[in-house]
Coordinates of C-alpha atoms and ligand atoms in Angstrom, one line a residue:
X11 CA 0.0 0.0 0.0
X12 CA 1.4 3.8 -0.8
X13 CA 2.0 5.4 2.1
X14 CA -0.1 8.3 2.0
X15 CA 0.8 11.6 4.5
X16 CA 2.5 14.6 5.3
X17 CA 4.7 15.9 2.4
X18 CA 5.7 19.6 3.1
X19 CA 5.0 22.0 5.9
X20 CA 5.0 25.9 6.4
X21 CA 4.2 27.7 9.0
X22 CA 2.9 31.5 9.6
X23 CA 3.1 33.3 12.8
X24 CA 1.6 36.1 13.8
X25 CA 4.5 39.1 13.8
X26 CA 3.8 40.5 17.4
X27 CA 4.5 38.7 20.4
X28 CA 3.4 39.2 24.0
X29 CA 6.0 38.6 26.7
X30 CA 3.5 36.8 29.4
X31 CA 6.3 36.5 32.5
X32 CA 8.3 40.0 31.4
X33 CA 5.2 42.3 30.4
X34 CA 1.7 40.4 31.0
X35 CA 2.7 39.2 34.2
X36 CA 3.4 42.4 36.0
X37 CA 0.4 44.4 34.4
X38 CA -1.8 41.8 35.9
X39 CA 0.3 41.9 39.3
X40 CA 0.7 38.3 39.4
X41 CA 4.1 35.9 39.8
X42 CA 5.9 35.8 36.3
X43 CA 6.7 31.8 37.4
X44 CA 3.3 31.4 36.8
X45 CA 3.8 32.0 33.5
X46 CA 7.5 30.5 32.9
X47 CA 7.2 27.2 34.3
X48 CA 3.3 26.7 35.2
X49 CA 1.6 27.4 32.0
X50 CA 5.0 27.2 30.1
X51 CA 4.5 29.9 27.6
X52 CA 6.8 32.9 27.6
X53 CA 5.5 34.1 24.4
X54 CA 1.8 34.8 23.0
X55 CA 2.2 35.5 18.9
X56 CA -0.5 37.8 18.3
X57 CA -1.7 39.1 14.7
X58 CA -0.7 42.4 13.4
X59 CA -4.1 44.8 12.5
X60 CA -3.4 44.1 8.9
X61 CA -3.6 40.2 10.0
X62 CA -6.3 37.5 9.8
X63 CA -6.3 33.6 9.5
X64 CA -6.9 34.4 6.1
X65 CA -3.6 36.1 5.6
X66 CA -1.6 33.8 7.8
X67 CA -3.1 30.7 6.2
X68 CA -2.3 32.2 2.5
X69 CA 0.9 33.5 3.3
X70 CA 1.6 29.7 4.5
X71 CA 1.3 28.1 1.8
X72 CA 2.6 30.5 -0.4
X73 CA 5.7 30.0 1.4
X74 CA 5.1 26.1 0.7
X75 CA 3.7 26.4 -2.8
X76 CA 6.8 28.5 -3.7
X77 CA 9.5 26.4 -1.7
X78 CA 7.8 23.4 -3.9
X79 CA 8.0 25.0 -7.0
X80 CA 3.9 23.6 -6.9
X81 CA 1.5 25.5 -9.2
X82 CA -2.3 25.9 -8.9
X83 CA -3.0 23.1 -10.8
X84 CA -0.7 20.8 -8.5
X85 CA -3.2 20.9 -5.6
X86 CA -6.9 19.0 -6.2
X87 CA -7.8 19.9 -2.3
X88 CA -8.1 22.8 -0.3
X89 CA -9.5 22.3 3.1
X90 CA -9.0 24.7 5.8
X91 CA -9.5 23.6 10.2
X92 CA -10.3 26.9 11.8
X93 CA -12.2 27.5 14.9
X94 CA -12.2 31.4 13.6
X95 CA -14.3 31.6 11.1
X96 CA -15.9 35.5 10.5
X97 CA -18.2 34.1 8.1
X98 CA -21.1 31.1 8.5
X99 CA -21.7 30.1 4.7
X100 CA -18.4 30.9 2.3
X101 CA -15.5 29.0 3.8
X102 CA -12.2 30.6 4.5
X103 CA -10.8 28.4 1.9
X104 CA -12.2 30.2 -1.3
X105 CA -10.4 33.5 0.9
X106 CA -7.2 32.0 0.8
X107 CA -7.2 30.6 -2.8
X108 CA -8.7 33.6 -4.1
X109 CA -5.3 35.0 -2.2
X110 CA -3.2 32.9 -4.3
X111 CA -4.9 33.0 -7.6
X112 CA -3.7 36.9 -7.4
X113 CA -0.3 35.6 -7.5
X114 CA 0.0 32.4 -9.4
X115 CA -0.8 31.8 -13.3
X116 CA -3.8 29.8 -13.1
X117 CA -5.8 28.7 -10.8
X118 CA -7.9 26.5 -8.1
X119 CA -11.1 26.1 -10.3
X120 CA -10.8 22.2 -10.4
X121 CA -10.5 21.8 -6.5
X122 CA -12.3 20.7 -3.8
X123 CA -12.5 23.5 -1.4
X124 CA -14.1 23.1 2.3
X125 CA -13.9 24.3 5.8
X126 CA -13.9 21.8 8.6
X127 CA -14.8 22.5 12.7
X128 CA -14.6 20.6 15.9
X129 CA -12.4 22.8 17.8
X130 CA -8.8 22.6 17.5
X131 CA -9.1 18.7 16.4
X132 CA -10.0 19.5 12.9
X133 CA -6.5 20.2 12.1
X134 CA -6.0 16.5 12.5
X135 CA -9.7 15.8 10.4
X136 CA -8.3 17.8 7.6
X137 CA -5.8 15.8 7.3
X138 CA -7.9 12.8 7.6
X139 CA -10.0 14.1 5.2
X140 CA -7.2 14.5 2.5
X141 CA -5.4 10.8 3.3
X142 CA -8.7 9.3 2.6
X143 CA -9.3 11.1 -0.7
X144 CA -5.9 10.2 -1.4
X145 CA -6.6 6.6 -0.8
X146 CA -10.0 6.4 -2.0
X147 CA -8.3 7.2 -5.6
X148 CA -10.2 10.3 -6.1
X149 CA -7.5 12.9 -6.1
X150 CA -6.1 12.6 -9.8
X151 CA -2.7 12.1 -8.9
X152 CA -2.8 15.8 -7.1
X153 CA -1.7 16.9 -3.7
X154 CA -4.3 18.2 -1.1
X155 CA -3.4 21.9 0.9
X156 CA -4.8 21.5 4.1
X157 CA -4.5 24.8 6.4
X158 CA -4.9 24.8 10.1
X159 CA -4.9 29.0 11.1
X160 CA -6.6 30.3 14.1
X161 CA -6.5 33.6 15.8
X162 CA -6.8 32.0 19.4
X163 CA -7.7 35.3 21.1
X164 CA -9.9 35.1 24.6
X165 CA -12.0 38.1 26.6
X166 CA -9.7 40.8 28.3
X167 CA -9.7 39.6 31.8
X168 CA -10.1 35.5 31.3
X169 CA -8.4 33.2 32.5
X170 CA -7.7 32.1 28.9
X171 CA -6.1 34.9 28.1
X172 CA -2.9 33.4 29.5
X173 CA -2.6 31.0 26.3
X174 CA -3.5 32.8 23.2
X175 CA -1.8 32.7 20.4
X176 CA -1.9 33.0 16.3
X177 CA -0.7 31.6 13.4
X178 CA -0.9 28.7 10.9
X179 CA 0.1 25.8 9.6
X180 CA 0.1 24.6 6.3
X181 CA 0.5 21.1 5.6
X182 CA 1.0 19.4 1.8
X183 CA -0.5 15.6 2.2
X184 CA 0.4 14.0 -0.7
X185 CA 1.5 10.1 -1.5
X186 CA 5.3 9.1 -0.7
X187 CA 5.7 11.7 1.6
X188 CA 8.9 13.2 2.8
X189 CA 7.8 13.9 6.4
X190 CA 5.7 11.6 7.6
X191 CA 3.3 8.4 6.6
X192 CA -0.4 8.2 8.6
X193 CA -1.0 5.0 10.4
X194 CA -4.5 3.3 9.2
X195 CA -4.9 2.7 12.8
X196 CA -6.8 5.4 14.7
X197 CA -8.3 5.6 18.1
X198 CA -11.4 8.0 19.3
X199 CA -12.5 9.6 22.7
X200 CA -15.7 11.3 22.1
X201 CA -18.4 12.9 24.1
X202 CA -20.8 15.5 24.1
X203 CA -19.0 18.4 26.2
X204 CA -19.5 22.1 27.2
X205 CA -16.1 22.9 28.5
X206 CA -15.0 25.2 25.5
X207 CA -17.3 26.7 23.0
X208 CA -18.3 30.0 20.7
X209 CA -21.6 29.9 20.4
X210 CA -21.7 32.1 17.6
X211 CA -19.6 35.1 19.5
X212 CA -16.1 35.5 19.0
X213 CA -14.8 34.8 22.5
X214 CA -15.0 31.1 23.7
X215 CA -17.1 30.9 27.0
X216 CA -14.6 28.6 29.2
X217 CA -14.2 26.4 32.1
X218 CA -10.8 26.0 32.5
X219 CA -10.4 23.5 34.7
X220 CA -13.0 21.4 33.5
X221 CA -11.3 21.4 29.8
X222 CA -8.4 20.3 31.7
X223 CA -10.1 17.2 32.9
X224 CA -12.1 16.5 29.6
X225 CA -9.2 16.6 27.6
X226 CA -7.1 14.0 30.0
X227 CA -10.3 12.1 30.0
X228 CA -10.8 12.2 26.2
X229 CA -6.8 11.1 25.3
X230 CA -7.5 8.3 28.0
X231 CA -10.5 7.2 25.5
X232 CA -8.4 7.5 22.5
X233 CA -5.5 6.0 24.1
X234 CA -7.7 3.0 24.6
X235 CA -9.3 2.9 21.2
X236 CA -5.9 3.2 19.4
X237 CA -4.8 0.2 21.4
X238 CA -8.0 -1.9 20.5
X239 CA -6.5 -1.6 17.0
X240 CA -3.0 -1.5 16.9
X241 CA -2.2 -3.3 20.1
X242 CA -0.8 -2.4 23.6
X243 CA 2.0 0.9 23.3
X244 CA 5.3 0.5 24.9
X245 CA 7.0 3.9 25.5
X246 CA 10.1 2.5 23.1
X247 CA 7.6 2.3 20.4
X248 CA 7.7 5.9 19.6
X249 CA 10.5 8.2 19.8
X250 CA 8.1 11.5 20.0
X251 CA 4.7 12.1 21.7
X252 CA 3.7 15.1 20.0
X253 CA 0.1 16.1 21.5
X254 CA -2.7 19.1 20.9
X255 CA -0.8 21.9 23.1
X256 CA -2.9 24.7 24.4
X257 CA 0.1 25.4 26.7
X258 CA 3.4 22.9 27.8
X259 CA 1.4 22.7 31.3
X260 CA -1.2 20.9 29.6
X261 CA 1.0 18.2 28.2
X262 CA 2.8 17.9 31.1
X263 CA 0.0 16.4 32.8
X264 CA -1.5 14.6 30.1
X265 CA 2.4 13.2 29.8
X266 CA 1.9 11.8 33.3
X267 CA -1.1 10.2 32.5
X268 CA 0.0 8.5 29.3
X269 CA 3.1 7.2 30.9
X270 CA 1.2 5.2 33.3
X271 CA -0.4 4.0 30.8
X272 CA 1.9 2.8 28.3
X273 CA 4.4 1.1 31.1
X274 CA 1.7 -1.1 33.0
X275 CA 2.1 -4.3 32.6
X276 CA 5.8 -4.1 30.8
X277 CA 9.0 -4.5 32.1
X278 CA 9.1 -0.8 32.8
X279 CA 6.8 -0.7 35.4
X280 CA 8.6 -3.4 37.4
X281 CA 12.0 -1.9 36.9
X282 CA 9.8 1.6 38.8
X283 CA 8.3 -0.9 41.6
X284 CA 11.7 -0.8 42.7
X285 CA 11.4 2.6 44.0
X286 CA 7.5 2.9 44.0
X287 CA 5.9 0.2 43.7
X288 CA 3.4 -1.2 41.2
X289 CA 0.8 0.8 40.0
X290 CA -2.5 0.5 42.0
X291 CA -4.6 -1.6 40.8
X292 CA -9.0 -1.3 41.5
X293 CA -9.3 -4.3 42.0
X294 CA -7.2 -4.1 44.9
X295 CA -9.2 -1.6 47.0
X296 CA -12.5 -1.3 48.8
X297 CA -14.1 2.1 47.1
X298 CA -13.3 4.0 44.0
X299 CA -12.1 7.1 46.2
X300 CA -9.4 4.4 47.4
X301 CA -8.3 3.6 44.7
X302 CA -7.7 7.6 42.5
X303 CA -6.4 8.3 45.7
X304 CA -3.5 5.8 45.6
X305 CA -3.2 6.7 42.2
X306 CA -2.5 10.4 42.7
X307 CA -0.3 9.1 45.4
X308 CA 1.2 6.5 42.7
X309 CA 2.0 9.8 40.3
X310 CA 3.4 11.9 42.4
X311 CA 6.0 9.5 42.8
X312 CA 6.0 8.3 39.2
X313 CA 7.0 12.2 38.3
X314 CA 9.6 11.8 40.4
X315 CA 11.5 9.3 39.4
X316 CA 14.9 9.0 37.0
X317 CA 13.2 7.1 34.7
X318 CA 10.0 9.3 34.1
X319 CA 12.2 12.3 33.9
X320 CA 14.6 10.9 31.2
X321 CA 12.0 9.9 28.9
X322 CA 9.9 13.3 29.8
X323 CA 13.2 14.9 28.5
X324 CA 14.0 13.0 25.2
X325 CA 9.8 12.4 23.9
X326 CA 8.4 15.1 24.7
X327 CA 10.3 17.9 26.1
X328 CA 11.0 18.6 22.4
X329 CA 7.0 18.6 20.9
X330 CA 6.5 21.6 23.0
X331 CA 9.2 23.9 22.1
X332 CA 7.8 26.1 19.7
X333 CA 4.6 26.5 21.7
X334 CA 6.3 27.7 24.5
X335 CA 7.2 30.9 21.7
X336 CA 3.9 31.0 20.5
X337 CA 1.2 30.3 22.7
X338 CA -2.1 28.0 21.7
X339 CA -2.5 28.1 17.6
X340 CA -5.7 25.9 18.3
X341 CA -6.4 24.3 15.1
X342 CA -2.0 24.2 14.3
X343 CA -1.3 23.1 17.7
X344 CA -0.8 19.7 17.2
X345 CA 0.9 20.2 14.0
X346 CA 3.4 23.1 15.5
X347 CA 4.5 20.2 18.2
X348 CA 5.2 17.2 15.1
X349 CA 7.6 20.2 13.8
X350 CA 9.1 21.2 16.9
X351 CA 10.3 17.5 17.8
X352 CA 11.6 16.9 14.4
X353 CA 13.5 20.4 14.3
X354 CA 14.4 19.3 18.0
X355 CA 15.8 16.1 16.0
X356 CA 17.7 17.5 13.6
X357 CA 19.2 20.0 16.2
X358 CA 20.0 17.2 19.0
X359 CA 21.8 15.3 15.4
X360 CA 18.9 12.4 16.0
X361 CA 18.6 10.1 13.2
X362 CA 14.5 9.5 12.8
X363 CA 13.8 8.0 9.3
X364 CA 11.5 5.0 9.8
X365 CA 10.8 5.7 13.6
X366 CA 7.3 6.7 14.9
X367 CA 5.8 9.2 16.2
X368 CA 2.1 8.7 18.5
X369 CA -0.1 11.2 17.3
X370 CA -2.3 12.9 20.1
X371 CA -5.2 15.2 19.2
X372 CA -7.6 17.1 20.6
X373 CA -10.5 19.6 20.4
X374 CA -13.1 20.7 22.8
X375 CA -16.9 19.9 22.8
X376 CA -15.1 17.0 23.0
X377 CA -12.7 14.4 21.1
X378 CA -9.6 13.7 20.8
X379 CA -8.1 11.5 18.5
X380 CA -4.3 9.0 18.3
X381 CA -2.8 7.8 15.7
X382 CA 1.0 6.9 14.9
X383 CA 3.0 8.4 11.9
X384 CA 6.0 6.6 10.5
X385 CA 9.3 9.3 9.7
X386 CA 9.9 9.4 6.0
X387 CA 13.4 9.6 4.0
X388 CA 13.1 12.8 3.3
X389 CA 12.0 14.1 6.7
X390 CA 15.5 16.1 7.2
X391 CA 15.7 17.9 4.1
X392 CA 11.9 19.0 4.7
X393 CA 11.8 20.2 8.2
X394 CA 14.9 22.1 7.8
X395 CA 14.2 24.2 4.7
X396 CA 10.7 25.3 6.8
X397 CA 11.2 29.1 7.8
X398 CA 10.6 28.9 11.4
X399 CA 13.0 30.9 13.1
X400 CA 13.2 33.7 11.1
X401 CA 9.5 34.2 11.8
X402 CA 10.0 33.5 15.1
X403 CA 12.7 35.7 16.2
X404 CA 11.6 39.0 13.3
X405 CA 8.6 39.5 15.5
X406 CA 7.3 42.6 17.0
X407 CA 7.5 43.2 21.2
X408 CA 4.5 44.4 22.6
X409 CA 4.1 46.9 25.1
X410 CA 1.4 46.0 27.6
X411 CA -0.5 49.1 26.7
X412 CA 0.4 48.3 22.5
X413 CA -1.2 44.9 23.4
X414 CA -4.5 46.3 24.7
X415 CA -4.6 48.2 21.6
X416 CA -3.9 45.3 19.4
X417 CA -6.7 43.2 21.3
X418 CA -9.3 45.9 20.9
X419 CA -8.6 46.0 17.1
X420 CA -9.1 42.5 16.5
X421 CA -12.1 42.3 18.6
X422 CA -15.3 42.4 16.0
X423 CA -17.5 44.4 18.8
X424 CA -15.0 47.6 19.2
X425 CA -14.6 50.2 16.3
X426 CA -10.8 51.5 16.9
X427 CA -8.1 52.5 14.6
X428 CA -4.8 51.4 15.7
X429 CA -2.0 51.7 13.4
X430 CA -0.1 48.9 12.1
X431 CA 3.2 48.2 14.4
X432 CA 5.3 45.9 11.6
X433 CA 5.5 47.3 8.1
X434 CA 4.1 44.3 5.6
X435 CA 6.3 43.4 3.2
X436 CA 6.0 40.2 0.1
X437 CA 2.7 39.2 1.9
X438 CA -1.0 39.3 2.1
X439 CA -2.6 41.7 4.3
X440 CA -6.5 42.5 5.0
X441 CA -7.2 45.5 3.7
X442 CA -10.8 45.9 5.0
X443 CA -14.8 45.4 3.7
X444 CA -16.4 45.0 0.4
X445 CA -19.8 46.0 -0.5
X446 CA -21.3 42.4 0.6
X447 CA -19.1 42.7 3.9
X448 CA -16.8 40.3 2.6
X449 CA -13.3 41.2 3.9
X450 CA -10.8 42.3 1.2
X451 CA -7.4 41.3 0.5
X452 CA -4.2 42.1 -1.5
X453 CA -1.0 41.3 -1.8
X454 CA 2.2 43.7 -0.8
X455 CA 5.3 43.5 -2.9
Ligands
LIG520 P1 -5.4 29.9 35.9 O1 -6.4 29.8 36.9 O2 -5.1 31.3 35.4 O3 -4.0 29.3 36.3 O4 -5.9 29.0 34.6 P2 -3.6 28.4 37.5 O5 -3.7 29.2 38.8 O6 -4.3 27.1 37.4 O7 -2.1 28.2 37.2 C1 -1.7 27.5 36.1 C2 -0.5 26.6 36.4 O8 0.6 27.4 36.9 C3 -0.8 25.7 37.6 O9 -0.1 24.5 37.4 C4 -0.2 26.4 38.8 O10 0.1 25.5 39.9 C5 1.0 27.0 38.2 P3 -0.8 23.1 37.6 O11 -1.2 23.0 39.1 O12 -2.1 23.1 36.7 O13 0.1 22.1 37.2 N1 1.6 28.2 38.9 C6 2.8 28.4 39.1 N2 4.0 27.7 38.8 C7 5.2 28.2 39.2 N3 5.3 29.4 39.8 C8 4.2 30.1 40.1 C9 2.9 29.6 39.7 N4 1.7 30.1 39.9 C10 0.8 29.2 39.3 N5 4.4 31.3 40.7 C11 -6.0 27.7 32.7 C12 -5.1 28.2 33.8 C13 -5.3 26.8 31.8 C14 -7.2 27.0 33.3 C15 -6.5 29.0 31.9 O14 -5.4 29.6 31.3 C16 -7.6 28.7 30.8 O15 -8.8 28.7 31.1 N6 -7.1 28.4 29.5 C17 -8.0 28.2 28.4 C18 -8.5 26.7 28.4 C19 -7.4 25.7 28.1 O16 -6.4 26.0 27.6 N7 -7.7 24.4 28.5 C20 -6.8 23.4 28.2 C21 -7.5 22.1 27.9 S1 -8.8 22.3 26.7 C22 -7.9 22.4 25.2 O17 -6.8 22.1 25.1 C23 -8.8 22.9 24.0 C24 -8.5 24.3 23.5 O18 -7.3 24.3 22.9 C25 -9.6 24.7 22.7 C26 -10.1 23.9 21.5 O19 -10.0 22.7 21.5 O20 -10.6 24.5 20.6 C27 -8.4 25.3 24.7

């Protein structure tokens, strides 16, 4: 069978950034550590006034049509995974190729162009999407363009607003693909949530701490599902864990969780009963509370440990690199941490072609969904010609008072005119609203 997956990938970051422990911290008079190490984010990228997941998702894959040498007439599929949206009948798709049209001969005419939503998991479904029209035969030897790009702002004042973030991802999925190959096998968790939703308003309406439970819960189903298919994991079956990351604090404890999971029963978790014992088991105690109480117990000293730390370190310390720079991308989260172990590969000089990675991803409402990828050939060559740090380290530093402006003029309920703090140059920018109230485009030599 061809091994159908990810052939190309570009990202696009919003060019202002938000220092949360340095500048956010202070304005809100709490402990900068709370930022650093608890939530793990140091940086929130945060979209220019003359920015929009419509520019940031064209000017994505521009960057990856161009780097490709791809034209128009290369690419059958064009779906795009926002939770974003400004508009409830013409997806942002037809935006963003109507973007590109303006700059390429020819054009998208002859392509399938959609706009998928289930929170920040229909990155992943795009994907999906794409493989199986791959498989199915139906794509006429052409490549499909899927674009995750979200503006992940929250409401002055919530909690939220610690983890936002912008920017996208654009992903070529293609057959014999250079980065990685999708396993067949996938695993669900899926239940009908309210710990995160827009209901049609701009601003998710949130309970924190709950989302934090439903997601653990929900990668616990998956977990499980995947296994019914693909059989039990082993922690040395995968050499990255890269999982939705809303903020490294997130995947920290869903780490935990996962580790328990994938050592019981193996030879790992008898080498830990050494120090800790073996992992509690319900069977073993009288009442339910017993038994999550020994378990907490159980982690807290599974954390603790050599071994934990060690493989903490080398699986999934690097997934969560980039986020830590750029906050929660929602819809590109997941795909942000596949890039940021595989540039943490080719930094730390690991060799990865024909190793796997486990898949981990989520969206509120709620599902999450695991599969495995296996590294391709040409993974190296790939990941390293993706401009990342340039973006990364070019963008703007926000005052806490520039920041407040930059919110207001992105939020759809205030009227202010703030001026642009970056100067646009070789991209597309929003230039405002046509007669319809469509928003308007053009492209800046
Ligand atoms: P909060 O109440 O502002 O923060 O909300 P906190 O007080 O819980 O502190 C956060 C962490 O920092 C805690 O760590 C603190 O202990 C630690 P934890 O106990 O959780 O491990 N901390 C410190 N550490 C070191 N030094 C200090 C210090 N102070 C505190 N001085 C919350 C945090 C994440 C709830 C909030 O930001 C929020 O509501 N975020 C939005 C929702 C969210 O991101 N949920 C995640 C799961 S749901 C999801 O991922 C889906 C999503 O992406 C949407 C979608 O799918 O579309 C959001």
């Amino acid at each position: 069978m061809t091994a159908v997956g990810i052939d190309a990938i570009e990202i696009r970051t919003g060019k202002l950034r938000l220092d949360l422990p340095e500048t956010f911290a202070p304005a809100k008079g709490e402990d900068p550590g709370k930022y650093a190490k608890g939530i793990g984010i140091q940086y929130s990228s945060l979209p220019d006034v003359y920015e929009d997941i419509v520019t940031m998702g064209a000017n994505a894959a521009r960057e990856l049509m161009d780097r490709r040498g791809l034209v128009p007439e290369d690419i059958g599929r064009i779906d795009v995974a926002t939770e974003s949206a400004f508009d409830n009948s013409k997806p942002v798709s037809t935006y963003i190729a109507g973007c590109l049209e303006s700059v390429y001969d020819g054009d998208f005419h002859h392509a399938n162009k959609g706009e998928r939503k289930f929170a920040c998991l229909s990155g992943t479904q795009s994907v999906d999407d794409a493989y199986n029209w791959i498989r199915a035969g139906r794509n006429r030897g052409r490549a499909a363009l899927v674009i995750a790009t979200d503006t992940a702002l929250y409401a002055r004042g919530d909690p939220g607003e610690a983890t936002q973030g912008a920017g996208a991802v654009a992903m070529l999925i293609d057959e014999d693909p250079n980065i990685v190959a999708l396993s067949t096998e996938q695993g669900y968790g899926s239940a009908d949530e309210t710990d995160f939703l827009k209901p049609n308003q701009q601003f998710p309406s949130v309970d924190g701490k709950r989302s934090i439970q439903v997601y653990l819960a929900r990668m616990r189903e998956a977990l499980e599902d995947y296994e019914s298919v693909a059989g039990d994991t082993h922690p040395d079956d995968f050499v990255y864990f890269p999982f939705h990351t809303p903020y490294p604090g997130m995947v920290r404890k869903a780490a935990l969780l996962g580790y328990r999971h994938i050592t019981r029963n193996t030879e790992v978790e008898d080498a830990l009963a050494e120090d800790i014992g073996m992992q509690p088991r319900e069977d073993d105690y009288g009442s339910r509370e017993d038994y999550e109480e020994a378990i907490r117990g159980y982690m807290d000293e599974l954390k603790e440990t050599r071994r934990y730390q060690e493989w903490y370190e080398q699986a999934i310390d690097p997934t969560v690199d980039i986020s830590g720079q750029v906050g929660n991308w929602y819809t590109g989260s997941v795909h942000v941490a596949r890039l940021s172990a595989l540039r943490a590969a080719i930094e730390n000089d690991v060799a990865l072609a024909g190793e796997k990675l486990l898949v981990g991803s989520y969206g509120s409402g709620a599902q999450a969904e695991i599969h495995a990828e296996t590294v391709q050939e040409g993974w190296h060559e790939e990941v390293d010609a993706a401009d990342v740090d340039q973006q990364l380290d070019g963008r703007y530093d926000l005052s806490f008072e520039e920041y407040e402006l930059v919110h207001d003029a992105h939020n759809h309920e205030k009227e202010v005119d703030v001026d642009a703090f970056t100067q646009p140059s070789g991209e597309f920018v929003f230039t405002g609203w046509g007669r319809m109230n469509e928003r308007r485009y053009e492209y800046v030599e």
